[in-house]
Amino acid sequence: MKPQIEARIEALIGKLCANHSLELDEYECLLENYSEGAFRLLKKHAQKLRHEIYAHEIFVRGLIEISNICKNNCYYCGIRRDNSNCERYRLTPEQILECSDEGYDLGFRTFVLQGGEDSYFTDAILGGIIREIKSRHPDCAITLSLGERSFESYRFLRESGADRYLLRHETADEEHYNKLHPSEMSFTNRMQCLRNLRELGYYVGCGFMVGSPFQTNKTLAKDLKFIEQFKPEMCGIGPFIPHKDTQFRDYKAGTLELTCYLLSIIRIIHPPILLPATTALGTIDKLGRELGILAGANVVMPNLSPVNVRKKYELYDNKICTGEESAQCRSCLNNRMLSIGYEIVTSRGDLRNTERRV
Ligand code: SAM
Ligand code: FES
């Protein structure tokens, strides 16, 4: 890299650390000029900020994949409606409760109920499940990740006891959004859902895939600006990985390098953010989750779904933790984190250093 560019990147990183903010074109410049040196510097700052707030603690979330039935047809997703090769399943409320009981005994204090947009899960059914988990385990937080619902529905679920909601915005660029989704889905509604969730007092998580088709440094810069301005409590980013039964099957997967670079930048933009090292990152590289943590992530989300359905929740090809080994995710991740000097803690894992607590 030319010395002038190197100096410019160093100055931009200095500015980002001082202000937790950059102009759009500055984010773009940081992305255009990825280098190992720039990553090392960002990672050093990201680690320092993260250690000041969370020390070497890693928060853990028990992921329960409640259904792979979905009314949507997102072009990238393996459980999209039109994928007739996808063998569909839905957990019963009793199965979901069993997963959370088992998770509780393993030390989980947050459960994430994730699934496709499955109309079986009405407000009444979900509300019943949420209330029952909360009454059995009052010291736990419940996170939902069930896609777009109405304001009234989000309100009902919040009043039933849900604490947090993950809804990736997927991209902050409307044109890009429209290339990833069919016309019946709308960027405006996605963004409105995030604002509604915020208004209702949820901890809100946005996020996007790294290296999704048609993504550019310009669209990524917009994602970073959106995170800077919206200040989500959580942000899920992981590489896009093609799924054989989607129209994006021949596109390249996102990279480990860019994902880790972005994790460091996001940590610096919003130091207290809850940032997972995702399963997708662990799928593109054996040590992906460890490297994600070292880049600034502080959350892992092992799978608690019944082992016999895990292969069916295949958003992308070759997803890890779906075979025989998968019953052991919690202890596997414990060991992985210990191997890099971090430790999984038994707690709800709320955001620190902030007034808000739900
Ligand atoms: N239905 C809910 C929703 O829309 O938020 C939750 C489930 S959805 C499958 C969870 C996330 O998986 C999506 O937001 C998307 O970013 C990610 N995802 C889907 N297909 C993927 C792929 N091929 N590679 C990587 N991530 C993918
Ligand atoms: Fe699932 Fe290692 S985290 S097997």
CSV table of C-alpha atoms and ligand atoms in Angstrom, one decimal:
chain,number,residue,atom,x,y,z
A,1,MET,CA,0.0,0.0,0.0
A,2,LYS,CA,1.2,3.5,-0.8
A,3,PRO,CA,2.5,5.5,2.2
A,4,GLN,CA,-0.1,8.3,1.6
A,5,ILE,CA,-2.9,5.8,1.7
A,6,GLU,CA,-1.5,4.0,4.7
A,7,ALA,CA,-1.3,7.4,6.5
A,8,ARG,CA,-4.9,8.2,5.5
A,9,ILE,CA,-6.2,4.9,6.8
A,10,GLU,CA,-4.4,5.3,10.0
A,11,ALA,CA,-5.9,8.8,10.4
A,12,LEU,CA,-9.3,7.4,9.7
A,13,ILE,CA,-8.9,4.7,12.3
A,14,GLY,CA,-7.8,7.4,14.8
A,15,LYS,CA,-10.9,9.5,13.9
A,16,LEU,CA,-13.2,6.5,14.3
A,17,CYS,CA,-11.7,5.6,17.7
A,18,ALA,CA,-12.1,9.2,18.9
A,19,ASN,CA,-15.6,10.0,17.5
A,20,HIS,CA,-17.2,6.5,17.0
A,21,SER,CA,-18.3,7.9,13.7
A,22,LEU,CA,-17.1,8.5,10.2
A,23,GLU,CA,-18.6,10.1,7.1
A,24,LEU,CA,-20.0,7.7,4.5
A,25,ASP,CA,-17.1,8.2,2.1
A,26,GLU,CA,-14.7,7.6,5.0
A,27,TYR,CA,-16.2,4.3,5.8
A,28,GLU,CA,-16.1,3.4,2.2
A,29,CYS,CA,-12.4,4.4,2.0
A,30,LEU,CA,-11.7,2.1,5.1
A,31,LEU,CA,-13.4,-0.7,3.3
A,32,GLU,CA,-11.7,-0.1,-0.1
A,33,ASN,CA,-8.3,-0.2,1.5
A,34,TYR,CA,-8.5,-3.4,3.5
A,35,SER,CA,-5.0,-4.5,4.5
A,36,GLU,CA,-3.6,-6.8,7.2
A,37,GLY,CA,-2.0,-3.7,8.8
A,38,ALA,CA,-5.3,-1.8,8.9
A,39,PHE,CA,-7.0,-4.9,10.4
A,40,ARG,CA,-4.3,-5.3,13.1
A,41,LEU,CA,-4.8,-1.7,14.1
A,42,LEU,CA,-8.6,-1.9,14.2
A,43,LYS,CA,-8.5,-5.2,16.0
A,44,LYS,CA,-6.2,-3.7,18.7
A,45,HIS,CA,-8.6,-0.9,19.4
A,46,ALA,CA,-11.7,-3.1,19.2
A,47,GLN,CA,-10.2,-5.5,21.7
A,48,LYS,CA,-9.2,-2.7,24.1
A,49,LEU,CA,-12.8,-1.3,24.0
A,50,ARG,CA,-14.4,-4.7,24.5
A,51,HIS,CA,-12.1,-5.6,27.4
A,52,GLU,CA,-12.9,-2.3,29.1
A,53,ILE,CA,-16.6,-3.2,29.1
A,54,TYR,CA,-16.8,-7.0,29.1
A,55,ALA,CA,-13.3,-8.1,30.1
A,56,HIS,CA,-12.7,-11.7,28.8
A,57,GLU,CA,-16.3,-12.7,29.3
A,58,ILE,CA,-18.3,-14.3,26.5
A,59,PHE,CA,-22.1,-14.3,26.7
A,60,VAL,CA,-23.9,-17.3,25.5
A,61,ARG,CA,-27.4,-17.6,23.9
A,62,GLY,CA,-29.2,-20.9,23.5
A,63,LEU,CA,-30.6,-20.9,20.0
A,64,ILE,CA,-33.8,-22.8,19.5
A,65,GLU,CA,-34.8,-23.1,15.8
A,66,ILE,CA,-38.5,-23.5,16.3
A,67,SER,CA,-39.7,-23.9,12.7
A,68,ASN,CA,-38.2,-23.9,9.2
A,69,ILE,CA,-41.6,-23.1,7.6
A,70,CYS,CA,-41.5,-19.7,6.0
A,71,LYS,CA,-43.9,-17.6,4.0
A,72,ASN,CA,-41.1,-15.6,2.5
A,73,ASN,CA,-39.0,-16.2,-0.5
A,74,CYS,CA,-35.7,-14.3,0.2
A,75,TYR,CA,-33.4,-15.2,-2.7
A,76,TYR,CA,-30.5,-16.2,-0.5
A,77,CYS,CA,-32.1,-18.4,2.1
A,78,GLY,CA,-32.3,-22.2,2.1
A,79,ILE,CA,-35.6,-22.3,3.9
A,80,ARG,CA,-37.3,-20.0,1.5
A,81,ARG,CA,-41.0,-20.9,0.7
A,82,ASP,CA,-40.3,-22.1,-2.8
A,83,ASN,CA,-37.5,-24.6,-1.9
A,84,SER,CA,-39.4,-27.8,-2.4
A,85,ASN,CA,-36.2,-29.8,-1.4
A,86,CYS,CA,-36.4,-28.4,2.1
A,87,GLU,CA,-37.9,-30.9,4.5
A,88,ARG,CA,-40.2,-28.8,6.7
A,89,TYR,CA,-40.6,-29.2,10.5
A,90,ARG,CA,-42.1,-27.3,13.4
A,91,LEU,CA,-41.4,-27.8,17.1
A,92,THR,CA,-44.3,-28.2,19.4
A,93,PRO,CA,-44.6,-25.8,22.3
A,94,GLU,CA,-43.7,-28.7,24.6
A,95,GLN,CA,-40.6,-29.4,22.6
A,96,ILE,CA,-39.6,-25.7,22.8
A,97,LEU,CA,-40.1,-25.8,26.6
A,98,GLU,CA,-38.0,-29.0,26.8
A,99,CYS,CA,-35.2,-27.3,24.9
A,100,SER,CA,-35.2,-24.3,27.3
A,101,ASP,CA,-35.3,-26.5,30.4
A,102,GLU,CA,-32.4,-28.5,29.1
A,103,GLY,CA,-30.6,-25.2,28.2
A,104,TYR,CA,-31.2,-23.8,31.7
A,105,ASP,CA,-29.5,-26.8,33.3
A,106,LEU,CA,-26.6,-26.3,30.9
A,107,GLY,CA,-26.2,-22.8,32.2
A,108,PHE,CA,-28.0,-20.8,29.5
A,109,ARG,CA,-29.8,-17.6,30.8
A,110,THR,CA,-30.9,-16.4,27.4
A,111,PHE,CA,-33.0,-18.3,24.9
A,112,VAL,CA,-33.3,-17.2,21.3
A,113,LEU,CA,-36.5,-18.5,19.6
A,114,GLN,CA,-35.7,-18.3,15.9
A,115,GLY,CA,-37.6,-19.4,12.9
A,116,GLY,CA,-39.2,-18.8,9.5
A,117,GLU,CA,-42.3,-16.7,9.3
A,118,ASP,CA,-44.6,-19.5,10.1
A,119,SER,CA,-48.3,-18.6,10.6
A,120,TYR,CA,-48.8,-21.4,13.1
A,121,PHE,CA,-47.0,-19.3,15.6
A,122,THR,CA,-49.8,-16.9,16.4
A,123,ASP,CA,-49.4,-14.3,19.1
A,124,ALA,CA,-51.5,-16.5,21.4
A,125,ILE,CA,-49.3,-19.5,20.9
A,126,LEU,CA,-46.0,-17.6,21.2
A,127,GLY,CA,-47.3,-15.6,24.2
A,128,GLY,CA,-48.1,-18.8,26.0
A,129,ILE,CA,-44.6,-20.2,25.3
A,130,ILE,CA,-42.9,-17.0,26.4
A,131,ARG,CA,-44.9,-16.8,29.6
A,132,GLU,CA,-44.2,-20.4,30.4
A,133,ILE,CA,-40.5,-20.1,29.9
A,134,LYS,CA,-40.4,-17.0,32.0
A,135,SER,CA,-42.4,-18.6,34.8
A,136,ARG,CA,-40.1,-21.6,34.8
A,137,HIS,CA,-37.0,-19.6,34.5
A,138,PRO,CA,-37.6,-16.0,35.7
A,139,ASP,CA,-33.9,-15.1,35.6
A,140,CYS,CA,-33.7,-15.7,31.9
A,141,ALA,CA,-34.0,-13.3,29.0
A,142,ILE,CA,-36.0,-14.3,25.9
A,143,THR,CA,-35.0,-13.2,22.5
A,144,LEU,CA,-37.2,-13.6,19.5
A,145,SER,CA,-36.0,-13.8,15.9
A,146,LEU,CA,-39.2,-14.5,13.9
A,147,GLY,CA,-39.2,-11.9,11.2
A,148,GLU,CA,-41.6,-9.1,10.4
A,149,ARG,CA,-44.8,-8.9,12.4
A,150,SER,CA,-47.2,-6.0,13.1
A,151,PHE,CA,-46.7,-3.4,15.8
A,152,GLU,CA,-49.5,-4.9,17.7
A,153,SER,CA,-48.0,-8.4,17.6
A,154,TYR,CA,-44.6,-7.1,18.7
A,155,ARG,CA,-46.4,-5.3,21.5
A,156,PHE,CA,-48.3,-8.4,22.6
A,157,LEU,CA,-45.1,-10.5,22.6
A,158,ARG,CA,-43.2,-7.8,24.6
A,159,GLU,CA,-46.1,-7.7,27.1
A,160,SER,CA,-45.9,-11.5,27.3
A,161,GLY,CA,-42.3,-11.2,28.5
A,162,ALA,CA,-40.0,-11.1,25.4
A,163,ASP,CA,-37.0,-9.0,26.1
A,164,ARG,CA,-35.1,-8.8,22.8
A,165,TYR,CA,-35.7,-9.1,19.1
A,166,LEU,CA,-33.2,-9.9,16.3
A,167,LEU,CA,-34.2,-8.7,12.9
A,168,ARG,CA,-31.4,-8.3,10.5
A,169,HIS,CA,-31.9,-5.3,8.3
A,170,GLU,CA,-30.0,-7.3,5.6
A,171,THR,CA,-28.7,-4.1,3.9
A,172,ALA,CA,-29.2,-0.4,4.5
A,173,ASP,CA,-29.4,0.3,0.7
A,174,GLU,CA,-32.9,0.0,-0.7
A,175,GLU,CA,-31.8,-0.9,-4.2
A,176,HIS,CA,-29.6,-3.6,-2.9
A,177,TYR,CA,-32.4,-4.9,-0.6
A,178,ASN,CA,-34.6,-5.2,-3.7
A,179,LYS,CA,-32.0,-7.4,-5.4
A,180,LEU,CA,-32.0,-9.8,-2.5
A,181,HIS,CA,-35.7,-10.1,-2.0
A,182,PRO,CA,-38.8,-10.5,-4.1
A,183,SER,CA,-41.0,-7.5,-4.7
A,184,GLU,CA,-43.6,-8.6,-2.1
A,185,MET,CA,-41.0,-7.7,0.6
A,186,SER,CA,-40.2,-4.2,1.4
A,187,PHE,CA,-37.1,-2.3,2.7
A,188,THR,CA,-39.4,0.3,4.2
A,189,ASN,CA,-41.3,-2.2,6.2
A,190,ARG,CA,-38.1,-4.0,7.4
A,191,MET,CA,-36.8,-0.7,8.7
A,192,GLN,CA,-40.1,0.3,10.2
A,193,CYS,CA,-40.2,-3.0,12.1
A,194,LEU,CA,-36.8,-2.1,13.7
A,195,ARG,CA,-38.1,1.3,14.8
A,196,ASN,CA,-41.3,-0.3,16.2
A,197,LEU,CA,-39.3,-2.8,18.2
A,198,ARG,CA,-37.2,0.0,19.6
A,199,GLU,CA,-40.3,2.0,20.5
A,200,LEU,CA,-41.7,-1.0,22.4
A,201,GLY,CA,-38.6,-1.2,24.6
A,202,TYR,CA,-37.0,-4.3,23.2
A,203,TYR,CA,-33.3,-4.7,23.0
A,204,VAL,CA,-33.0,-4.6,19.2
A,205,GLY,CA,-30.6,-6.4,17.0
A,206,CYS,CA,-30.0,-5.6,13.3
A,207,GLY,CA,-27.4,-7.1,11.0
A,208,PHE,CA,-26.5,-8.2,7.6
A,209,MET,CA,-24.6,-10.9,5.6
A,210,VAL,CA,-21.1,-10.1,4.6
A,211,GLY,CA,-20.4,-10.6,0.9
A,212,SER,CA,-24.0,-11.0,-0.1
A,213,PRO,CA,-24.7,-10.8,-3.9
A,214,PHE,CA,-24.5,-7.2,-5.2
A,215,GLN,CA,-23.0,-5.9,-2.0
A,216,THR,CA,-20.4,-3.2,-2.6
A,217,ASN,CA,-18.3,-1.1,-0.3
A,218,LYS,CA,-20.8,1.7,-0.9
A,219,THR,CA,-23.7,-0.4,0.5
A,220,LEU,CA,-21.5,-1.7,3.3
A,221,ALA,CA,-20.6,1.9,4.2
A,222,LYS,CA,-24.4,2.6,4.5
A,223,ASP,CA,-24.7,-0.4,6.8
A,224,LEU,CA,-22.0,1.0,9.1
A,225,LYS,CA,-23.6,4.4,9.0
A,226,PHE,CA,-27.0,2.9,9.9
A,227,ILE,CA,-25.4,1.0,12.9
A,228,GLU,CA,-23.8,4.2,14.0
A,229,GLN,CA,-27.0,6.1,13.9
A,230,PHE,CA,-29.5,3.5,15.1
A,231,LYS,CA,-27.2,2.2,17.8
A,232,PRO,CA,-28.7,-1.3,18.1
A,233,GLU,CA,-28.1,-3.2,21.3
A,234,MET,CA,-27.1,-6.2,19.2
A,235,CYS,CA,-25.8,-6.8,15.7
A,236,GLY,CA,-25.6,-10.1,13.8
A,237,ILE,CA,-23.2,-10.2,11.0
A,238,GLY,CA,-21.9,-13.4,9.3
A,239,PRO,CA,-20.7,-14.3,5.9
A,240,PHE,CA,-23.2,-15.0,3.1
A,241,ILE,CA,-22.9,-18.7,2.2
A,242,PRO,CA,-24.6,-19.9,-1.0
A,243,HIS,CA,-27.3,-22.6,-0.7
A,244,LYS,CA,-27.6,-25.1,-3.5
A,245,ASP,CA,-31.4,-24.7,-3.8
A,246,THR,CA,-31.4,-20.9,-4.2
A,247,GLN,CA,-30.9,-18.7,-7.2
A,248,PHE,CA,-27.7,-17.5,-5.6
A,249,ARG,CA,-26.1,-21.0,-5.5
A,250,ASP,CA,-23.3,-19.9,-7.8
A,251,TYR,CA,-22.3,-16.8,-5.9
A,252,LYS,CA,-19.2,-16.7,-3.8
A,253,ALA,CA,-19.4,-16.9,-0.1
A,254,GLY,CA,-18.3,-13.9,2.0
A,255,THR,CA,-14.8,-14.0,3.5
A,256,LEU,CA,-13.5,-14.5,7.0
A,257,GLU,CA,-11.2,-11.5,6.6
A,258,LEU,CA,-13.9,-9.0,5.7
A,259,THR,CA,-16.2,-10.3,8.4
A,260,CYS,CA,-13.6,-9.9,11.1
A,261,TYR,CA,-12.6,-6.4,9.7
A,262,LEU,CA,-16.3,-5.4,10.0
A,263,LEU,CA,-16.6,-6.9,13.5
A,264,SER,CA,-13.7,-4.7,14.7
A,265,ILE,CA,-15.2,-1.6,13.0
A,266,ILE,CA,-18.6,-2.2,14.6
A,267,ARG,CA,-17.1,-2.7,18.0
A,268,ILE,CA,-15.4,0.6,17.7
A,269,ILE,CA,-18.5,2.4,16.4
A,270,HIS,CA,-20.6,1.3,19.3
A,271,PRO,CA,-18.4,-0.2,22.0
A,272,PRO,CA,-21.1,-1.8,24.3
A,273,ILE,CA,-22.8,-3.6,21.4
A,274,LEU,CA,-23.6,-7.3,21.8
A,275,LEU,CA,-21.9,-8.8,18.8
A,276,PRO,CA,-22.0,-12.5,18.1
A,277,ALA,CA,-19.3,-14.6,16.4
A,278,THR,CA,-21.9,-16.4,14.2
A,279,THR,CA,-22.3,-20.0,13.2
A,280,ALA,CA,-21.9,-18.9,9.6
A,281,LEU,CA,-18.4,-17.6,10.5
A,282,GLY,CA,-17.7,-21.0,12.1
A,283,THR,CA,-18.9,-22.6,8.9
A,284,ILE,CA,-16.5,-20.9,6.4
A,285,ASP,CA,-13.5,-21.4,8.7
A,286,LYS,CA,-12.9,-24.0,11.4
A,287,LEU,CA,-11.6,-21.3,13.7
A,288,GLY,CA,-14.0,-18.6,12.5
A,289,ARG,CA,-15.8,-18.1,15.8
A,290,GLU,CA,-12.6,-17.8,17.7
A,291,LEU,CA,-11.2,-15.3,15.2
A,292,GLY,CA,-14.5,-13.4,15.4
A,293,ILE,CA,-14.1,-13.1,19.2
A,294,LEU,CA,-10.6,-11.9,18.8
A,295,ALA,CA,-11.8,-9.3,16.3
A,296,GLY,CA,-14.2,-7.9,18.8
A,297,ALA,CA,-17.3,-10.1,19.1
A,298,ASN,CA,-18.5,-11.1,22.6
A,299,VAL,CA,-21.4,-13.5,22.1
A,300,VAL,CA,-21.7,-17.0,20.9
A,301,MET,CA,-25.0,-18.8,20.1
A,302,PRO,CA,-24.8,-22.5,20.3
A,303,ASN,CA,-27.7,-24.6,19.0
A,304,LEU,CA,-30.1,-26.0,21.5
A,305,SER,CA,-32.6,-27.3,18.9
A,306,PRO,CA,-33.3,-31.1,19.1
A,307,VAL,CA,-30.6,-32.9,17.2
A,308,ASN,CA,-33.0,-34.6,14.8
A,309,VAL,CA,-34.2,-31.3,13.3
A,310,ARG,CA,-30.9,-29.4,13.1
A,311,LYS,CA,-30.0,-30.5,9.5
A,312,LYS,CA,-33.4,-29.3,8.3
A,313,TYR,CA,-32.7,-25.7,9.4
A,314,GLU,CA,-30.3,-25.3,6.6
A,315,LEU,CA,-30.1,-21.6,5.7
A,316,TYR,CA,-26.9,-22.3,3.7
A,317,ASP,CA,-24.8,-25.3,2.7
A,318,ASN,CA,-22.6,-27.2,5.0
A,319,LYS,CA,-23.8,-25.5,8.2
A,320,ILE,CA,-21.8,-26.7,11.2
A,321,CYS,CA,-23.3,-28.2,14.4
A,322,THR,CA,-25.9,-30.3,12.7
A,323,GLY,CA,-24.4,-33.8,13.1
A,324,GLU,CA,-23.6,-36.2,15.9
A,325,GLU,CA,-21.3,-33.7,17.6
A,326,SER,CA,-24.0,-31.1,17.9
A,327,ALA,CA,-25.5,-32.2,21.2
A,328,GLN,CA,-22.2,-31.0,22.7
A,329,CYS,CA,-22.2,-27.4,21.4
A,330,ARG,CA,-22.1,-25.8,24.8
A,331,SER,CA,-19.0,-27.7,26.0
A,332,CYS,CA,-17.4,-27.5,22.6
A,333,LEU,CA,-17.7,-23.7,22.6
A,334,ASN,CA,-16.6,-23.5,26.2
A,335,ASN,CA,-13.3,-25.2,25.2
A,336,ARG,CA,-13.0,-23.2,22.1
A,337,MET,CA,-13.3,-19.9,24.1
A,338,LEU,CA,-10.9,-21.1,26.8
A,339,SER,CA,-8.3,-21.9,24.1
A,340,ILE,CA,-8.1,-18.2,23.2
A,341,GLY,CA,-8.2,-16.9,26.8
A,342,TYR,CA,-11.9,-16.1,27.0
A,343,GLU,CA,-14.6,-17.6,29.2
A,344,ILE,CA,-18.3,-18.3,28.7
A,345,VAL,CA,-20.3,-16.9,31.7
A,346,THR,CA,-23.7,-18.0,33.0
A,347,SER,CA,-25.7,-14.8,32.9
A,348,ARG,CA,-28.4,-13.1,30.9
A,349,GLY,CA,-25.6,-11.1,29.2
A,350,ASP,CA,-27.3,-7.7,29.2
A,351,LEU,CA,-25.7,-4.7,27.6
A,352,ARG,CA,-23.2,-3.0,29.9
A,353,ASN,CA,-22.2,0.6,30.3
A,354,THR,CA,-25.6,2.0,29.5
A,355,GLU,CA,-28.7,3.3,31.2
A,356,ARG,CA,-31.0,0.9,29.4
A,357,ARG,CA,-31.7,-2.5,30.7
A,358,VAL,CA,-34.8,-4.6,29.8
B,1,SAM,N1,-37.2,-15.3,9.7
B,1,SAM,C1,-36.4,-14.6,10.6
B,1,SAM,C2,-35.9,-13.3,9.9
B,1,SAM,O1,-36.2,-13.1,8.8
B,1,SAM,O2,-35.3,-12.5,10.6
B,1,SAM,C3,-35.3,-15.3,11.2
B,1,SAM,C4,-34.6,-16.4,10.4
B,1,SAM,S1,-33.6,-15.8,9.1
B,1,SAM,C5,-33.3,-17.4,8.2
B,1,SAM,C6,-32.1,-15.4,9.9
B,1,SAM,C7,-31.0,-14.8,9.1
B,1,SAM,O3,-30.3,-15.8,8.4
B,1,SAM,C8,-31.4,-13.9,8.0
B,1,SAM,O4,-31.6,-12.6,8.6
B,1,SAM,C9,-30.2,-13.9,7.1
B,1,SAM,O5,-29.3,-12.8,7.3
B,1,SAM,C10,-29.5,-15.2,7.4
B,1,SAM,N2,-29.3,-16.0,6.2
B,1,SAM,C11,-30.2,-16.5,5.4
B,1,SAM,N3,-29.7,-17.2,4.4
B,1,SAM,C12,-28.3,-17.1,4.5
B,1,SAM,C13,-27.2,-17.5,3.8
B,1,SAM,N4,-27.4,-18.2,2.6
B,1,SAM,N5,-26.0,-17.3,4.2
B,1,SAM,C14,-25.8,-16.6,5.4
B,1,SAM,N6,-26.8,-16.2,6.1
B,1,SAM,C15,-28.1,-16.4,5.7
B,2,FES,FE1,-21.5,-27.0,17.9
B,2,FES,FE2,-18.8,-27.1,18.4
B,2,FES,S1,-20.2,-25.5,18.7
B,2,FES,S2,-20.2,-28.7,17.9
